CSV table of C-alpha atoms and ligand atoms in Angstrom, one decimal:
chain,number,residue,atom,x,y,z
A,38,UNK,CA,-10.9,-18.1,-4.1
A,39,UNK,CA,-13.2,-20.3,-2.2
A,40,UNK,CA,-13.1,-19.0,1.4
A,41,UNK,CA,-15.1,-20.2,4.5
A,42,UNK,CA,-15.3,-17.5,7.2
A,43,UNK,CA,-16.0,-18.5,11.0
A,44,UNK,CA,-16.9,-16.0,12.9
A,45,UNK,CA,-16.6,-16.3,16.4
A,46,UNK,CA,-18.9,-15.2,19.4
A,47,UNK,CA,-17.5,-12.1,20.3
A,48,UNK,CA,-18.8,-8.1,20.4
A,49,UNK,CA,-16.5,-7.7,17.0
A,50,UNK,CA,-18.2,-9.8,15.3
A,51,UNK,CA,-20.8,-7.2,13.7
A,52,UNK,CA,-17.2,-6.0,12.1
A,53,UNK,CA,-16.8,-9.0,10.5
A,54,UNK,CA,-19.9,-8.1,7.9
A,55,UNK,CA,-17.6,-5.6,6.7
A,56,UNK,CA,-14.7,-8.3,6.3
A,57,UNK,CA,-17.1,-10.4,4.6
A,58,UNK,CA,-18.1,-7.9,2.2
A,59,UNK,CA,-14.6,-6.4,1.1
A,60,UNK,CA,-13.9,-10.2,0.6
A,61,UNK,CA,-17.4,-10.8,-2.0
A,62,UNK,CA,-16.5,-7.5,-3.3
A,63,UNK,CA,-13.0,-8.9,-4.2
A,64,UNK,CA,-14.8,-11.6,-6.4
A,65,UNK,CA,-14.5,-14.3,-3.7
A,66,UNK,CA,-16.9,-17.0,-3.3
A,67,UNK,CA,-17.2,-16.8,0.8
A,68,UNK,CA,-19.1,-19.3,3.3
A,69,UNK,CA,-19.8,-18.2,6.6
A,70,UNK,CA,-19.6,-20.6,9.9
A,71,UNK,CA,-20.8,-19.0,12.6
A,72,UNK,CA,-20.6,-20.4,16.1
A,73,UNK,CA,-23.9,-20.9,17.5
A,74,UNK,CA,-22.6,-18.0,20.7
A,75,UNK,CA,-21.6,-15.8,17.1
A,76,UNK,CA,-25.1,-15.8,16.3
A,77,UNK,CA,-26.3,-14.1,19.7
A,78,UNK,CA,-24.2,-10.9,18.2
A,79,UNK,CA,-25.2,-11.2,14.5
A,80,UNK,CA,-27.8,-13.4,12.8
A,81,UNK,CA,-27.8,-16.1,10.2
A,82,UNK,CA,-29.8,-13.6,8.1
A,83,UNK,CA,-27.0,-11.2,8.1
A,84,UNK,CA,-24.2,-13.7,7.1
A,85,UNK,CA,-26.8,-15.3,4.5
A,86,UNK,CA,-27.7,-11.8,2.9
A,87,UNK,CA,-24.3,-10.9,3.2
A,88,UNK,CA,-22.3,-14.0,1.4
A,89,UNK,CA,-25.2,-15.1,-0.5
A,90,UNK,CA,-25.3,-18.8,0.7
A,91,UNK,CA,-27.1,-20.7,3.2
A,92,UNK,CA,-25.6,-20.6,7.3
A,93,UNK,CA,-25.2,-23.1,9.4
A,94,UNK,CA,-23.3,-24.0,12.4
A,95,UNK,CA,-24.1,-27.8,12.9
A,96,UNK,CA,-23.0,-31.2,11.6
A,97,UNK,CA,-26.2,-32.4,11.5
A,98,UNK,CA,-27.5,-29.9,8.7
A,99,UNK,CA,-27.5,-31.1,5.3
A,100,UNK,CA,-26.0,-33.9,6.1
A,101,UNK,CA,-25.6,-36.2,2.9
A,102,UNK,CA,-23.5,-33.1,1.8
A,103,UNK,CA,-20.6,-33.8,4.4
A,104,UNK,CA,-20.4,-30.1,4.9
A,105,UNK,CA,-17.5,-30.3,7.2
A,106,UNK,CA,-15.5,-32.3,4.8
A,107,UNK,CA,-16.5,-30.5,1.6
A,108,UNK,CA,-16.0,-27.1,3.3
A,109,UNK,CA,-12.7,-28.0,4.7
A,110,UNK,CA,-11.6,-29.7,1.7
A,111,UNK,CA,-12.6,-27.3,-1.0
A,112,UNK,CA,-11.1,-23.8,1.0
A,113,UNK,CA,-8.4,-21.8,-0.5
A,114,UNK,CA,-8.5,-20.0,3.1
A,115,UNK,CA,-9.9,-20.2,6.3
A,116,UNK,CA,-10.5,-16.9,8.4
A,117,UNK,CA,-11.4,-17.4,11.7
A,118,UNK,CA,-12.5,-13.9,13.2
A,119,UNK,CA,-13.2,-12.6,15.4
A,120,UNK,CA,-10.9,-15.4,17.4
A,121,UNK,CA,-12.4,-15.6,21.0
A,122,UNK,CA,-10.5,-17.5,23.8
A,123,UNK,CA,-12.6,-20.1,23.5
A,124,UNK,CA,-12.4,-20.6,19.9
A,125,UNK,CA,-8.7,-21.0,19.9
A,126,UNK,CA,-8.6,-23.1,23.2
A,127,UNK,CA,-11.2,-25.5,21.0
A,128,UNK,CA,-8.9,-25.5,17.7
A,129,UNK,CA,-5.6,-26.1,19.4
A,130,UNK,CA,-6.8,-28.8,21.3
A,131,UNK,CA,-8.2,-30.4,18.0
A,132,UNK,CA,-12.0,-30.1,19.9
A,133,UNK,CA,-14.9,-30.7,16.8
A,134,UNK,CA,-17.9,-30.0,18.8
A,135,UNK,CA,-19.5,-27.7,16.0
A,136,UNK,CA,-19.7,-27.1,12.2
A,137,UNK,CA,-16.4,-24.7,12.3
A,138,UNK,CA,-14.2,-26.7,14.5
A,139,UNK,CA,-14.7,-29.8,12.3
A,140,UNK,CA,-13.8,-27.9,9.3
A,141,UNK,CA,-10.7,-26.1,10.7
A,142,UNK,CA,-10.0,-30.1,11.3
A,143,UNK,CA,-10.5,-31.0,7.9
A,144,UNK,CA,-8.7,-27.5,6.4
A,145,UNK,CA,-5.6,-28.6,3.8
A,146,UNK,CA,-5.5,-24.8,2.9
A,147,UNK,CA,-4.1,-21.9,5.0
A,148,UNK,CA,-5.7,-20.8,8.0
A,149,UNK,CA,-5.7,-17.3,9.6
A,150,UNK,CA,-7.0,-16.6,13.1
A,151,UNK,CA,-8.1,-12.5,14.1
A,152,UNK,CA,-8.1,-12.6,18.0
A,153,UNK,CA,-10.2,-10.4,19.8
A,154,UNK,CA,-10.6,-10.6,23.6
A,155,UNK,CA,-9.7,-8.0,27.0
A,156,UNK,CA,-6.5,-7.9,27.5
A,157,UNK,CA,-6.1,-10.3,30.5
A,158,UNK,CA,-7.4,-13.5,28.3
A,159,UNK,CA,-5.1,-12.9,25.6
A,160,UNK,CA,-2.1,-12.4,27.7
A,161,UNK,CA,-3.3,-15.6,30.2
A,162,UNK,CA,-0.8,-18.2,29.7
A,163,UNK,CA,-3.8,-20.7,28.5
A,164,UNK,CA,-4.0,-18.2,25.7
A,165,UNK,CA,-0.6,-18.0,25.0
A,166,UNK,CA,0.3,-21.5,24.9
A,167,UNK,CA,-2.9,-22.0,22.7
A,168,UNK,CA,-1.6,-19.1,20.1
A,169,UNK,CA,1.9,-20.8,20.6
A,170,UNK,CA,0.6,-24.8,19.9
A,171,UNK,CA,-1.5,-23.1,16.6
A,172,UNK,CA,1.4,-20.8,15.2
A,173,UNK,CA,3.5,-24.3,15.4
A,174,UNK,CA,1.0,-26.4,13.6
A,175,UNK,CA,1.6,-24.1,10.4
A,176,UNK,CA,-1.8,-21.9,11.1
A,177,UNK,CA,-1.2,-17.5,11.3
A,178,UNK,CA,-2.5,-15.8,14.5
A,179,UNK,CA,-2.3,-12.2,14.4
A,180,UNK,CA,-1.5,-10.0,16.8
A,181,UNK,CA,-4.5,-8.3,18.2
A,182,UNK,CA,-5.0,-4.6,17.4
A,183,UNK,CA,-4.5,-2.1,20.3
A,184,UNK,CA,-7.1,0.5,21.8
A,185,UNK,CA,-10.7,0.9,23.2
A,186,UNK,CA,-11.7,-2.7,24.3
A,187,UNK,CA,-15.4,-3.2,24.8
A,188,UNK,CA,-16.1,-2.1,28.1
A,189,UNK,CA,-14.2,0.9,29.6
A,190,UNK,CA,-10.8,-1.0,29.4
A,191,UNK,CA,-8.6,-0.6,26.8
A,192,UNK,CA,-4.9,-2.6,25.7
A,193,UNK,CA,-3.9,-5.4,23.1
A,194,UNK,CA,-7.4,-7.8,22.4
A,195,UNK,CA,-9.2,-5.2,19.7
A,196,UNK,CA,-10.1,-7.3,16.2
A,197,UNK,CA,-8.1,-5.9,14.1
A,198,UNK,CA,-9.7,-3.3,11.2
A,199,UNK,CA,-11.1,-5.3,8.4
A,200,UNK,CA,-9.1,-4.1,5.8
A,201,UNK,CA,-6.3,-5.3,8.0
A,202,UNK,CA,-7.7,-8.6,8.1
A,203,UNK,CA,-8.5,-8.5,4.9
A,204,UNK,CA,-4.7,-7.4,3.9
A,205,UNK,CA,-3.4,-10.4,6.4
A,206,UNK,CA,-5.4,-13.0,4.5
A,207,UNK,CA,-4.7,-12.3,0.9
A,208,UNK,CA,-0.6,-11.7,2.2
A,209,UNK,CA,-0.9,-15.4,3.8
A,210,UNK,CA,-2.9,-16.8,0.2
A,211,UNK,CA,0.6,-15.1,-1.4
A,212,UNK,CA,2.9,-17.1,0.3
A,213,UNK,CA,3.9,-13.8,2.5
A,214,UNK,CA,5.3,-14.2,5.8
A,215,UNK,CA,5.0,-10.3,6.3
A,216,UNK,CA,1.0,-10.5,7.0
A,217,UNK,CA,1.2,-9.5,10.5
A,218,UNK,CA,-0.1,-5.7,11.4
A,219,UNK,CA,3.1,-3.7,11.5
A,220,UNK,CA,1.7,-1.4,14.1
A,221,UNK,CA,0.3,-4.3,16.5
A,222,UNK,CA,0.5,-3.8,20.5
A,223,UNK,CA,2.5,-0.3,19.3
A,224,UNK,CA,0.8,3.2,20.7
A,225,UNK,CA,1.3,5.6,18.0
A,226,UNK,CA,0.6,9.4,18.9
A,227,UNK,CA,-0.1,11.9,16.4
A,228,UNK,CA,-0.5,16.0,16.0
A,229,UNK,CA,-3.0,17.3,13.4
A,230,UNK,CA,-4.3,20.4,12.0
A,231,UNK,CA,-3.5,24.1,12.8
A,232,UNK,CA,-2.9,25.7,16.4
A,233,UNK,CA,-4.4,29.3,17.0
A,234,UNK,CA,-2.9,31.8,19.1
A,235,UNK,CA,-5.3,34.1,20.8
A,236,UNK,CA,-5.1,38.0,20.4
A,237,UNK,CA,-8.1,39.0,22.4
A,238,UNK,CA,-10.8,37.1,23.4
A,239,UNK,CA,-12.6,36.7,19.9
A,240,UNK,CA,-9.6,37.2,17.4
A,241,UNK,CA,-6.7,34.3,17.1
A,242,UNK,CA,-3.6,34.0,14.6
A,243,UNK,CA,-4.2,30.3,12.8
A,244,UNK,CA,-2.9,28.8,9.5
A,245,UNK,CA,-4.3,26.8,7.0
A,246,UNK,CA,-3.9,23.5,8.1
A,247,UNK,CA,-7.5,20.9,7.9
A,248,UNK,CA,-6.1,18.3,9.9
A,249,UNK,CA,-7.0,15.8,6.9
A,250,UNK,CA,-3.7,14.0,6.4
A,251,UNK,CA,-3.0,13.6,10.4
A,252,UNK,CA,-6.9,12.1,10.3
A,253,UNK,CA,-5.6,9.9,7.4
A,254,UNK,CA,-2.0,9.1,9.2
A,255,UNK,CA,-4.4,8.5,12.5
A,256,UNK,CA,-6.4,5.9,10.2
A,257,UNK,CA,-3.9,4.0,8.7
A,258,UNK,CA,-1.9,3.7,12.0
A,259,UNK,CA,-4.8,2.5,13.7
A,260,UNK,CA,-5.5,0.3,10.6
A,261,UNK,CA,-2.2,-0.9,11.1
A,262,UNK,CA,-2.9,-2.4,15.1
A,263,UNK,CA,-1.8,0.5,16.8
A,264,UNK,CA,-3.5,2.0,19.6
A,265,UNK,CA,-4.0,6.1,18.4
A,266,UNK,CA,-3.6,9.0,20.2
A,267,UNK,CA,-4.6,11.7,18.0
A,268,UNK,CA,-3.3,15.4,19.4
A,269,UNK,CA,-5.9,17.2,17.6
A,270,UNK,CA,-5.4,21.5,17.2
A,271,UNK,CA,-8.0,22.8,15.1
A,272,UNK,CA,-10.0,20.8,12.1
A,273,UNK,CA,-12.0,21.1,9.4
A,274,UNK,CA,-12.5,17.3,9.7
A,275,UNK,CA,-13.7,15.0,11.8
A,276,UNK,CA,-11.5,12.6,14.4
A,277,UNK,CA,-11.8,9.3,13.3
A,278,UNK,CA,-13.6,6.4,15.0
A,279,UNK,CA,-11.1,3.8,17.1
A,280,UNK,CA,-8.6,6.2,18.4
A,281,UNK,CA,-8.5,8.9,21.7
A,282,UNK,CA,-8.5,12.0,21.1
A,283,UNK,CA,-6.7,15.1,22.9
A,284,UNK,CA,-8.8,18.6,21.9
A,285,UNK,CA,-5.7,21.6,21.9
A,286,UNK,CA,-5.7,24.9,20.9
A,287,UNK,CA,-2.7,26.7,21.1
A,288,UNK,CA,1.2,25.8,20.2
A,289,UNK,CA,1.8,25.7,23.9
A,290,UNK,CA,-1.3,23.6,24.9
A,291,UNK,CA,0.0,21.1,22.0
A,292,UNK,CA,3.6,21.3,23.4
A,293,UNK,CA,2.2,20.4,27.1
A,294,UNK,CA,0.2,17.3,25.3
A,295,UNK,CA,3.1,16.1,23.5
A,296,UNK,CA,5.2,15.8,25.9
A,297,UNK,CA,2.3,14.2,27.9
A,298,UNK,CA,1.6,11.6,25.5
A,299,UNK,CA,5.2,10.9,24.5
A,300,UNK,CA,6.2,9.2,27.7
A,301,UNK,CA,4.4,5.7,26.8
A,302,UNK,CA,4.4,6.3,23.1
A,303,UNK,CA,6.4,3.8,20.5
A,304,UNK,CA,5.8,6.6,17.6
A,305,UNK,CA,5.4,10.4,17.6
A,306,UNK,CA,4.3,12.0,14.0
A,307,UNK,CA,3.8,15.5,14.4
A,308,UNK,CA,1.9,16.5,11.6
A,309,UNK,CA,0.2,19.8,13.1
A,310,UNK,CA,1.3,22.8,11.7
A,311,UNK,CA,2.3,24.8,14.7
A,312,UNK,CA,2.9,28.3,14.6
A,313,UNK,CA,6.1,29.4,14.9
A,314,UNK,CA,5.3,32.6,17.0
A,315,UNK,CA,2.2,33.6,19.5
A,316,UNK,CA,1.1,37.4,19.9
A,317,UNK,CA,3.5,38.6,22.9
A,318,UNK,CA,0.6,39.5,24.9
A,319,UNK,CA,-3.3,38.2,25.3
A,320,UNK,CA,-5.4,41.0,25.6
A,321,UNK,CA,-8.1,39.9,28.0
A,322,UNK,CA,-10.9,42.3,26.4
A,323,UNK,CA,-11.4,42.7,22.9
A,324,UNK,CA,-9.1,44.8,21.1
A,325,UNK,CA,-11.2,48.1,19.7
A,326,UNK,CA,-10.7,50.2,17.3
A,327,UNK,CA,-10.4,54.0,17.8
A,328,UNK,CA,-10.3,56.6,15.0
A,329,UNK,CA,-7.9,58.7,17.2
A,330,UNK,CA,-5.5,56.4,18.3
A,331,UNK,CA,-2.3,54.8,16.0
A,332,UNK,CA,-2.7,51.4,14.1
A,333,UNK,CA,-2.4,48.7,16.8
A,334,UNK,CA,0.8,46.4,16.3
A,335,UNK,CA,1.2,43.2,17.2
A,336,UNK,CA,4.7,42.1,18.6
A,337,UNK,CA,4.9,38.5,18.2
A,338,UNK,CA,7.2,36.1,20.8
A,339,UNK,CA,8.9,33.1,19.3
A,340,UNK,CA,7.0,29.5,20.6
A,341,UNK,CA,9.0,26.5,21.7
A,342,UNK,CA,10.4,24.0,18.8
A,343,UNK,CA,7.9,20.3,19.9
A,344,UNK,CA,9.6,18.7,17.5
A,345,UNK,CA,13.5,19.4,18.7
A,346,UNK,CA,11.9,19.2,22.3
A,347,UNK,CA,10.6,15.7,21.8
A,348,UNK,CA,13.7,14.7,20.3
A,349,UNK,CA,16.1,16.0,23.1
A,350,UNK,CA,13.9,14.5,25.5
A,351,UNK,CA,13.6,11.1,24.1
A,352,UNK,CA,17.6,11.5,23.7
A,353,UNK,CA,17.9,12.3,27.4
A,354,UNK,CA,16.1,9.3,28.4
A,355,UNK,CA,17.6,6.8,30.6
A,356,UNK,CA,15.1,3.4,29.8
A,357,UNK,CA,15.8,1.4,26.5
A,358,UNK,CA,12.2,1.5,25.8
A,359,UNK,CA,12.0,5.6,25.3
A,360,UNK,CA,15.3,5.9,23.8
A,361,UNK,CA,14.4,3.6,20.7
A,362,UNK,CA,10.8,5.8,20.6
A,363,UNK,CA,10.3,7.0,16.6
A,364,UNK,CA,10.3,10.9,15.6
A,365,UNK,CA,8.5,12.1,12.5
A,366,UNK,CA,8.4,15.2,11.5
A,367,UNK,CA,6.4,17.1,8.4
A,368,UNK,CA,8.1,19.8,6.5
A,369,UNK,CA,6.6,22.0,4.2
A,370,UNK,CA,9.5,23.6,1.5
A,371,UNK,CA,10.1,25.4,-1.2
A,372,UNK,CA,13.4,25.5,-3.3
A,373,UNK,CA,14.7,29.1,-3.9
A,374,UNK,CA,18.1,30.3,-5.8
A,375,UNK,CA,19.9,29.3,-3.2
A,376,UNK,CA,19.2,25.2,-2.8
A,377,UNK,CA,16.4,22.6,-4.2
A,378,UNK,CA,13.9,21.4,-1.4
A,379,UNK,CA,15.8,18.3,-0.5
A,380,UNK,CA,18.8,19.9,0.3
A,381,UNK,CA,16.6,22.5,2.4
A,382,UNK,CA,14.6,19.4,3.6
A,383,UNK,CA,17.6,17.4,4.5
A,384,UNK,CA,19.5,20.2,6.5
A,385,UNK,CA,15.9,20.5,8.5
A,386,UNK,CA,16.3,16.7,9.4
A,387,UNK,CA,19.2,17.6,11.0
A,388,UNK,CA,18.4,20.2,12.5
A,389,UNK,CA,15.7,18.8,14.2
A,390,UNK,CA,17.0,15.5,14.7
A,391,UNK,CA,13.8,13.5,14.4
A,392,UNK,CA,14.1,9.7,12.3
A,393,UNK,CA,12.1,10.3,9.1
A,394,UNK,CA,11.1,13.6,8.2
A,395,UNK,CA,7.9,13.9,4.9
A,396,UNK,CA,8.4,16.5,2.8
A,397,UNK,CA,6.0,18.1,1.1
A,398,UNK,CA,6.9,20.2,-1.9
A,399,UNK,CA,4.6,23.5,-1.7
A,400,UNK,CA,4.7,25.6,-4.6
A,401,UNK,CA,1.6,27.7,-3.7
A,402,UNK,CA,-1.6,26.5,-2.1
A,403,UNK,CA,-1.0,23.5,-2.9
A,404,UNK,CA,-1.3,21.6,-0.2
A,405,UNK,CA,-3.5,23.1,2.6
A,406,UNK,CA,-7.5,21.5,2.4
A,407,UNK,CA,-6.5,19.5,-0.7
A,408,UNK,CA,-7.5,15.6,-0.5
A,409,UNK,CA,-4.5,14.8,-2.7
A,410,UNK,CA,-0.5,15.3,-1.8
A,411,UNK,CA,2.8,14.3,-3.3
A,412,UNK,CA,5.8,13.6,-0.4
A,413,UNK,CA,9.2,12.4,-0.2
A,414,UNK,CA,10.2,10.7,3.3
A,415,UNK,CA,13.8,11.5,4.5
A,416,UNK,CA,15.3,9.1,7.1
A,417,UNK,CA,17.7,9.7,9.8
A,418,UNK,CA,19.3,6.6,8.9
A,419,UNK,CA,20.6,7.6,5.6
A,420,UNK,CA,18.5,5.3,3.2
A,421,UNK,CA,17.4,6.2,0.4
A,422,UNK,CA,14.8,9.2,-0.1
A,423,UNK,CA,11.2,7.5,-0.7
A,424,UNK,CA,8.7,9.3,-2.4
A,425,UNK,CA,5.0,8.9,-2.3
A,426,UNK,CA,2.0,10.2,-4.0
A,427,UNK,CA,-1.9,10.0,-4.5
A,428,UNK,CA,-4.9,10.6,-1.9
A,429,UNK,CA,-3.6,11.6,1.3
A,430,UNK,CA,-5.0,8.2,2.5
A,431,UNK,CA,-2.4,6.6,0.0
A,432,UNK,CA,0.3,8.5,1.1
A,433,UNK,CA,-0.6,7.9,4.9
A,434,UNK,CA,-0.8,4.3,4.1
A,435,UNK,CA,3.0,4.6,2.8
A,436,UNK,CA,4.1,6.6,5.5
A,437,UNK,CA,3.2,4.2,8.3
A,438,UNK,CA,4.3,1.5,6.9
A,439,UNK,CA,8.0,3.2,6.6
A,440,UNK,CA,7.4,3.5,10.5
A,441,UNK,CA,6.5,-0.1,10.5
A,442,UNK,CA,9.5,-1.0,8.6
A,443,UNK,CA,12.1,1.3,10.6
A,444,UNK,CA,10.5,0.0,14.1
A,445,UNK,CA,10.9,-4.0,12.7
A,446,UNK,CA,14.1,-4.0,10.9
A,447,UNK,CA,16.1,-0.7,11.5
A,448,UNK,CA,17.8,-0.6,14.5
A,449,UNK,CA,20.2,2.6,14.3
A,450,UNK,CA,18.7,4.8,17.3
A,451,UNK,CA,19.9,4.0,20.6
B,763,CTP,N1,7.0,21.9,14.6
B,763,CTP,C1,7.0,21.8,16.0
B,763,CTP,N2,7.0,23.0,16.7
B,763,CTP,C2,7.0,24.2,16.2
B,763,CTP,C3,7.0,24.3,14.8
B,763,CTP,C4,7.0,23.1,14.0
B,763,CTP,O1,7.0,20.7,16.5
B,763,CTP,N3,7.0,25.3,16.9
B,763,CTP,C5,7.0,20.7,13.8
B,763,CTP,C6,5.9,20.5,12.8
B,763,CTP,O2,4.8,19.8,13.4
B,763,CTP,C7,6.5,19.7,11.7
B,763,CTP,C8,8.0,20.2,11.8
B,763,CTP,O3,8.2,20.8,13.1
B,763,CTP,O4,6.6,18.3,12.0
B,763,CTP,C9,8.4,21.1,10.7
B,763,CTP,O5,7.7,22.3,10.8
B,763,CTP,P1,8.2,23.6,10.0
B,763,CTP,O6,7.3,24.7,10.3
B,763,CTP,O7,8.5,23.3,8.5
B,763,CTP,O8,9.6,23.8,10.7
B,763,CTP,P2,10.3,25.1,11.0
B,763,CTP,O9,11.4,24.7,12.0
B,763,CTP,O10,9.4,26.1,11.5
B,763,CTP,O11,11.0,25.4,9.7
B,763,CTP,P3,11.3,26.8,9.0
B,763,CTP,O12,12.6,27.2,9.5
B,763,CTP,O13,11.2,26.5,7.6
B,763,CTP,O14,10.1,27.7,9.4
């Protein structure tokens, strides 16, 4: 495809080299427009280097070649990104003060917009009546991604990821009227890795969890437009970039964050494996060992169900807007003589009462550590069991966009 990418002058725009690239990489022949404010944040060399054809942003270069018209004329897309306010206040009014707004004048193809601005422009009615007057010409604005803005603020006005973009643009080349982030403007919070329940000062009880496919459901949910709050026990991996992070330790601590984060959130995906039990009692010196004393035992006290918790609460809830919150839960089974792990996994779903429930099939170690992982998602709703496989990026990929699917089209809770 022949696309021309205009880049706007915002802070994101040093993101769009990465959208650039995944779109060469795809075998696409991409020229890049930047306005003349988008080079004060990235350079002509960049977008030259980068796309492998000369930059300009004015009429008046090369002008026997009619750039405007030839570039307008010849696109299979258009990608405008990042969309400032200013940018879509000069395309909606049908403005052609500079190379890219005389293109998106001459465009015959389809054009996508990728808005990024704070909050308070993109809600400003200007804004909104611009994004309205575009949407009803025929041209796709998405929806903004949620999260860190680029001072201390944060809300709907992040660019989108670039595989997002990238994702949108190739969905709106199809024909697809689905190209929109499913997760845009939607706060997602998630659990991940393993809590630890102190015995003494230096010793804890902890499992096996590495955190890895919360940091991959944290990804692809952010990836997806929504603004991540990652509840984050203990991990052998890294938090990702883009999303806030809450540092717990124990079951309780996680329980107390949960229920915390829960009260604004659209989604909940507890994905931390939480231990079941704590030691009854915290010694507050290290336990020693003494040659004439008995064995020490450890009585162990039962810890409180987050899961069931967050569902009863949600339940409880008086406002529309909680009440229609989404539950996931992760279940790790095994089948025995007495049922298969679907009927185990189904009576859990239950049990628990959360909206999808992903089951993960663990024969032995299996699953703990490993990059790969092999689910089947249960839903509250009856449908049909969904199964999912591959890197646990894939299957985080698959899972969110269930959740984007049940928040869009299913409307059985509440
Ligand atoms: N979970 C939770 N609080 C707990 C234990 C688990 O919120 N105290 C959540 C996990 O994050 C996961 C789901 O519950 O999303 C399933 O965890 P699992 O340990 O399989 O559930 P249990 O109820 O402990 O099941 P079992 O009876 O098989 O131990």
């Amino acid at each position: 495809m022949r696309i021309v990418l205009g880049v706007g002058g915002g802070i994101a725009a040093y993101k769009v080299a990465s959208l650039l690239r995944l779109f060469t990489e795809a075998g696409h022949d991409v020229t890049v427009i930047p306005t003349e404010a988008a080079t004060r944040f990235v350079g002509v060399a960049t977008w030259e280097a980068l796309s492998g054809h000369p930059v300009s942003n004015s009429v008046f270069d090369d002008v026997h070649q009619v750039n405007h018209v030839r570039l307008g004329h010849e696109a299979d897309l258009i990608v405008v990104a990042p969309a400032t306010a200013d940018l879509l206040a000069r395309a909606a009014t049908g403005q052609a003060n500079d190379l890219l707004t005389n293109t998106l004048l001459m465009a015959s193809g389809p054009v996508l917009f990728a808005p990024a601005m704070h909050t308070e422009m993109w809600q400003h009615p200007a804004t909104r009546a611009n994004v309205e007057t575009l949407r009803g010409r025929g041209a796709a604005v998405l929806e903004p991604a949620s999260g860190r803005l680029t001072g201390s603020d944060s809300g709907p006005g992040r660019l989108p990821e670039p595989e997002a973009i990238f994702d949108a643009a190739i969905a709106l080349t199809q024909g697809r009227s689905d190209y929109q982030l499913p997760l845009a403007g939607k706060t997602v919070t998630i659990s991940a890795g393993g809590t630890r329940e102190p015995l003494d000062p230096v010793r804890f009880l902890g499992n096996r969890s590495s955190g890895k496919q919360g940091v991959a459901l944290a990804v692809a949910a952010r990836n997806a437009g929504a603004s991540v709050r990652l509840l984050a026990a203990h991990m052998e991996v890294p938090p990702p970039a883009g999303v806030e992070v809450v540092e717990v330790e124990t079951a309780l601590q996680l329980r107390e964050a949960a229920l915390a984060a829960a009260a604004d959130s659209d989604v909940v995906i507890m994905a931390a494996a939480v231990a079941d039990f704590r030691p009854a009692e915290i010694s507050g010196t290290k336990i020693k060992k003494r040659d004439d004393a008995a064995d020490p035992v450890i009585s162990l006290v039962r810890n409180p169900d987050i899961l069931h918790e967050l569902v009863e609460v949600r339940d409880a809830a008086h406002d529309q807007a909680r009440r229609s919150q989404l539950i996931v839960g992760f279940a790790a089974e095994t089948g025995d003589g007495e049922g298969d792990v679907l009927a185990y996994a189904e009576a859990k779903l239950r049990r628990k009462g959360c909206d999808l429930l992903v089951v993960n099939h663990v024969g032995t170690d299996k699953v703990f550590g490993q990059d790969t992982n092999a689910v089947v998602i249960l839903s509250r709703s009856g449908s049909e069991p969904q199964e999912a496989s591959g890197s646990k990026t894939e299957v985080s990929t698959a899972v969110i966009s269930r959740i984007g699917y049940e928040l869009n089209h299913v409307s059985h809770r509440a």
